[in-house]
Amino acid sequence: MSPSSGEALRAGAVRAAQGVRVGGYYYQTDWFGNMPSDQLSATFAALADPTRRAILARLVDGDASVNELAERFPMSSQAVGKHLRVLESAGLIERRRTSRMRPSRLRGVALRDAAEWLDSYRRFWEAGFDRLDQRLREDA
């Protein structure tokens, strides 16, 4: 092993000890792994996955069972069930048992809270666009 390889290994060990992992084209850190989780964070974490967003879009049309939801995706019903558990723990859906079925239903409260939070940033962007529009009119 050359000295430069040893140095690279030591540098990698130091990064690992600091909670940073670098692999391929992604960068992941564990520095914030024990931050308290609030409802808004749980909502955005659940919405980060496109499959979960597609499930929510389907539930806008009404309640659906795991099997009904799994028909739309190239994955097993068990995989869809895992996505449903994430959505349920984030408060975005509720699941109830009726006889042998356990349909999922959309809950809007968590989405409303996220929309309200995002709305404050929409006002920020609109103000910036208004300033840009004014500047362009002045230059014209």
PDB file of C-alpha atoms in Angstrom:
ATOM      1  CA  MET A   1       0.000   0.000   0.000  1.00  0.00           C
ATOM      2  CA  SER A   2       1.474   3.356  -0.940  1.00  0.00           C
ATOM      3  CA  PRO A   3       1.716   6.195   1.599  1.00  0.00           C
ATOM      4  CA  SER A   4      -0.923   8.160  -0.319  1.00  0.00           C
ATOM      5  CA  SER A   5      -3.340   5.204  -0.059  1.00  0.00           C
ATOM      6  CA  GLY A   6      -2.754   5.059   3.690  1.00  0.00           C
ATOM      7  CA  GLU A   7      -3.413   8.763   3.989  1.00  0.00           C
ATOM      8  CA  ALA A   8      -6.635   8.374   2.028  1.00  0.00           C
ATOM      9  CA  LEU A   9      -7.757   5.559   4.321  1.00  0.00           C
ATOM     10  CA  ARG A  10      -6.986   7.635   7.408  1.00  0.00           C
ATOM     11  CA  ALA A  11      -8.865  10.607   5.940  1.00  0.00           C
ATOM     12  CA  GLY A  12     -11.815   8.306   5.254  1.00  0.00           C
ATOM     13  CA  ALA A  13     -11.692   7.029   8.812  1.00  0.00           C
ATOM     14  CA  VAL A  14     -11.676  10.588  10.138  1.00  0.00           C
ATOM     15  CA  ARG A  15     -14.718  11.456   8.004  1.00  0.00           C
ATOM     16  CA  ALA A  16     -16.488   8.309   9.215  1.00  0.00           C
ATOM     17  CA  ALA A  17     -15.730   9.213  12.818  1.00  0.00           C
ATOM     18  CA  GLN A  18     -17.218  12.661  12.203  1.00  0.00           C
ATOM     19  CA  GLY A  19     -20.394  11.093  10.837  1.00  0.00           C
ATOM     20  CA  VAL A  20     -19.826  11.831   7.158  1.00  0.00           C
ATOM     21  CA  ARG A  21     -20.011   9.148   4.498  1.00  0.00           C
ATOM     22  CA  VAL A  22     -19.050   9.808   0.917  1.00  0.00           C
ATOM     23  CA  GLY A  23     -19.887   7.173  -1.649  1.00  0.00           C
ATOM     24  CA  GLY A  24     -20.257   7.472  -5.389  1.00  0.00           C
ATOM     25  CA  TYR A  25     -22.278  10.561  -6.197  1.00  0.00           C
ATOM     26  CA  TYR A  26     -24.102  10.995  -2.935  1.00  0.00           C
ATOM     27  CA  TYR A  27     -23.162  12.709   0.274  1.00  0.00           C
ATOM     28  CA  GLN A  28     -24.765  11.734   3.528  1.00  0.00           C
ATOM     29  CA  THR A  29     -24.200  13.029   7.015  1.00  0.00           C
ATOM     30  CA  ASP A  30     -25.362  11.802  10.388  1.00  0.00           C
ATOM     31  CA  TRP A  31     -24.588  15.064  12.159  1.00  0.00           C
ATOM     32  CA  PHE A  32     -28.264  15.897  12.551  1.00  0.00           C
ATOM     33  CA  GLY A  33     -29.446  12.349  13.191  1.00  0.00           C
ATOM     34  CA  ASN A  34     -30.688  13.028  16.704  1.00  0.00           C
ATOM     35  CA  MET A  35     -32.524  16.290  16.107  1.00  0.00           C
ATOM     36  CA  PRO A  36     -36.046  16.388  17.502  1.00  0.00           C
ATOM     37  CA  SER A  37     -38.642  15.518  14.899  1.00  0.00           C
ATOM     38  CA  ASP A  38     -41.659  17.761  14.582  1.00  0.00           C
ATOM     39  CA  GLN A  39     -44.790  17.339  12.502  1.00  0.00           C
ATOM     40  CA  LEU A  40     -43.601  19.579   9.676  1.00  0.00           C
ATOM     41  CA  SER A  41     -40.330  17.640   9.359  1.00  0.00           C
ATOM     42  CA  ALA A  42     -42.206  14.342   9.309  1.00  0.00           C
ATOM     43  CA  THR A  43     -44.538  15.687   6.619  1.00  0.00           C
ATOM     44  CA  PHE A  44     -41.733  16.826   4.336  1.00  0.00           C
ATOM     45  CA  ALA A  45     -39.766  13.620   4.903  1.00  0.00           C
ATOM     46  CA  ALA A  46     -42.803  11.600   3.838  1.00  0.00           C
ATOM     47  CA  LEU A  47     -43.409  13.835   0.825  1.00  0.00           C
ATOM     48  CA  ALA A  48     -39.797  13.477  -0.314  1.00  0.00           C
ATOM     49  CA  ASP A  49     -40.562  10.156  -1.996  1.00  0.00           C
ATOM     50  CA  PRO A  50     -42.350  10.257  -5.389  1.00  0.00           C
ATOM     51  CA  THR A  51     -44.182   6.978  -4.711  1.00  0.00           C
ATOM     52  CA  ARG A  52     -45.685   8.396  -1.533  1.00  0.00           C
ATOM     53  CA  ARG A  53     -46.722  11.563  -3.380  1.00  0.00           C
ATOM     54  CA  ALA A  54     -48.397   9.393  -6.041  1.00  0.00           C
ATOM     55  CA  ILE A  55     -50.206   7.438  -3.314  1.00  0.00           C
ATOM     56  CA  LEU A  56     -51.508  10.696  -1.833  1.00  0.00           C
ATOM     57  CA  ALA A  57     -52.620  11.837  -5.291  1.00  0.00           C
ATOM     58  CA  ARG A  58     -54.597   8.599  -5.679  1.00  0.00           C
ATOM     59  CA  LEU A  59     -56.173   8.988  -2.226  1.00  0.00           C
ATOM     60  CA  VAL A  60     -57.562  12.399  -3.241  1.00  0.00           C
ATOM     61  CA  ASP A  61     -60.096  10.374  -5.272  1.00  0.00           C
ATOM     62  CA  GLY A  62     -61.159   8.359  -2.231  1.00  0.00           C
ATOM     63  CA  ASP A  63     -60.208   5.554   0.119  1.00  0.00           C
ATOM     64  CA  ALA A  64     -58.173   2.648  -1.219  1.00  0.00           C
ATOM     65  CA  SER A  65     -56.837  -0.655   0.064  1.00  0.00           C
ATOM     66  CA  VAL A  66     -53.187  -1.671  -0.137  1.00  0.00           C
ATOM     67  CA  ASN A  67     -53.937  -3.976  -3.064  1.00  0.00           C
ATOM     68  CA  GLU A  68     -55.801  -1.247  -4.944  1.00  0.00           C
ATOM     69  CA  LEU A  69     -52.852   1.100  -4.449  1.00  0.00           C
ATOM     70  CA  ALA A  70     -50.301  -1.582  -5.389  1.00  0.00           C
ATOM     71  CA  GLU A  71     -51.969  -2.033  -8.810  1.00  0.00           C
ATOM     72  CA  ARG A  72     -50.591   1.355  -9.862  1.00  0.00           C
ATOM     73  CA  PHE A  73     -46.953   0.661  -8.973  1.00  0.00           C
ATOM     74  CA  PRO A  74     -44.336  -1.844 -10.131  1.00  0.00           C
ATOM     75  CA  MET A  75     -43.809  -3.098  -6.575  1.00  0.00           C
ATOM     76  CA  SER A  76     -45.285  -5.588  -4.162  1.00  0.00           C
ATOM     77  CA  SER A  77     -48.168  -4.820  -1.851  1.00  0.00           C
ATOM     78  CA  GLN A  78     -45.702  -5.231   1.042  1.00  0.00           C
ATOM     79  CA  ALA A  79     -43.582  -2.398  -0.367  1.00  0.00           C
ATOM     80  CA  VAL A  80     -46.677  -0.224  -0.756  1.00  0.00           C
ATOM     81  CA  GLY A  81     -47.575  -1.103   2.832  1.00  0.00           C
ATOM     82  CA  LYS A  82     -44.215   0.258   3.993  1.00  0.00           C
ATOM     83  CA  HIS A  83     -44.913   3.527   2.186  1.00  0.00           C
ATOM     84  CA  LEU A  84     -48.346   3.652   3.822  1.00  0.00           C
ATOM     85  CA  ARG A  85     -46.801   3.216   7.271  1.00  0.00           C
ATOM     86  CA  VAL A  86     -44.514   6.201   6.617  1.00  0.00           C
ATOM     87  CA  LEU A  87     -47.468   8.292   5.454  1.00  0.00           C
ATOM     88  CA  GLU A  88     -49.501   7.204   8.467  1.00  0.00           C
ATOM     89  CA  SER A  89     -46.751   7.999  10.957  1.00  0.00           C
ATOM     90  CA  ALA A  90     -46.434  11.456   9.357  1.00  0.00           C
ATOM     91  CA  GLY A  91     -50.168  12.003   9.857  1.00  0.00           C
ATOM     92  CA  LEU A  92     -50.868  12.292   6.125  1.00  0.00           C
ATOM     93  CA  ILE A  93     -53.206   9.305   5.974  1.00  0.00           C
ATOM     94  CA  GLU A  94     -55.260   7.236   8.364  1.00  0.00           C
ATOM     95  CA  ARG A  95     -55.917   3.541   8.073  1.00  0.00           C
ATOM     96  CA  ARG A  96     -58.932   1.861   9.579  1.00  0.00           C
ATOM     97  CA  ARG A  97     -60.032  -1.715   9.670  1.00  0.00           C
ATOM     98  CA  THR A  98     -63.374  -2.695   8.174  1.00  0.00           C
ATOM     99  CA  SER A  99     -64.026  -6.445   8.237  1.00  0.00           C
ATOM    100  CA  ARG A 100     -61.130  -7.918   6.231  1.00  0.00           C
ATOM    101  CA  MET A 101     -60.007  -4.694   4.535  1.00  0.00           C
ATOM    102  CA  ARG A 102     -57.877  -1.874   5.861  1.00  0.00           C
ATOM    103  CA  PRO A 103     -58.489   1.089   3.539  1.00  0.00           C
ATOM    104  CA  SER A 104     -56.334   4.204   3.672  1.00  0.00           C
ATOM    105  CA  ARG A 105     -57.825   7.683   3.758  1.00  0.00           C
ATOM    106  CA  LEU A 106     -56.166  11.034   3.126  1.00  0.00           C
ATOM    107  CA  ARG A 107     -55.848  13.408   6.089  1.00  0.00           C
ATOM    108  CA  GLY A 108     -55.477  17.056   5.149  1.00  0.00           C
ATOM    109  CA  VAL A 109     -54.296  18.641   8.393  1.00  0.00           C
ATOM    110  CA  ALA A 110     -50.584  17.889   7.963  1.00  0.00           C
ATOM    111  CA  LEU A 111     -50.719  18.966   4.318  1.00  0.00           C
ATOM    112  CA  ARG A 112     -52.432  22.204   5.308  1.00  0.00           C
ATOM    113  CA  ASP A 113     -49.687  22.947   7.837  1.00  0.00           C
ATOM    114  CA  ALA A 114     -47.015  22.330   5.190  1.00  0.00           C
ATOM    115  CA  ALA A 115     -48.856  24.525   2.681  1.00  0.00           C
ATOM    116  CA  GLU A 116     -49.090  27.343   5.228  1.00  0.00           C
ATOM    117  CA  TRP A 117     -45.363  27.088   5.930  1.00  0.00           C
ATOM    118  CA  LEU A 118     -44.572  27.158   2.204  1.00  0.00           C
ATOM    119  CA  ASP A 119     -46.963  30.074   1.698  1.00  0.00           C
ATOM    120  CA  SER A 120     -44.667  32.401   3.653  1.00  0.00           C
ATOM    121  CA  TYR A 121     -41.891  31.625   1.171  1.00  0.00           C
ATOM    122  CA  ARG A 122     -44.223  32.138  -1.775  1.00  0.00           C
ATOM    123  CA  ARG A 123     -44.761  35.711  -0.561  1.00  0.00           C
ATOM    124  CA  PHE A 124     -40.952  36.116  -0.416  1.00  0.00           C
ATOM    125  CA  TRP A 125     -40.562  34.967  -4.039  1.00  0.00           C
ATOM    126  CA  GLU A 126     -43.461  37.084  -5.244  1.00  0.00           C
ATOM    127  CA  ALA A 127     -41.909  40.168  -3.645  1.00  0.00           C
ATOM    128  CA  GLY A 128     -38.654  39.386  -5.443  1.00  0.00           C
ATOM    129  CA  PHE A 129     -40.462  38.998  -8.757  1.00  0.00           C
ATOM    130  CA  ASP A 130     -42.285  42.276  -8.155  1.00  0.00           C
ATOM    131  CA  ARG A 131     -38.924  44.008  -7.586  1.00  0.00           C
ATOM    132  CA  LEU A 132     -37.531  42.426 -10.755  1.00  0.00           C
ATOM    133  CA  ASP A 133     -40.596  43.505 -12.735  1.00  0.00           C
ATOM    134  CA  GLN A 134     -40.231  47.066 -11.436  1.00  0.00           C
ATOM    135  CA  ARG A 135     -36.536  47.105 -12.317  1.00  0.00           C
ATOM    136  CA  LEU A 136     -37.233  45.866 -15.835  1.00  0.00           C
ATOM    137  CA  ARG A 137     -39.851  48.580 -16.338  1.00  0.00           C
ATOM    138  CA  GLU A 138     -37.395  51.235 -15.157  1.00  0.00           C
ATOM    139  CA  ASP A 139     -34.740  49.985 -17.581  1.00  0.00           C
ATOM    140  CA  ALA A 140     -37.156  49.907 -20.523  1.00  0.00           C
TER     141      ALA A 140
END
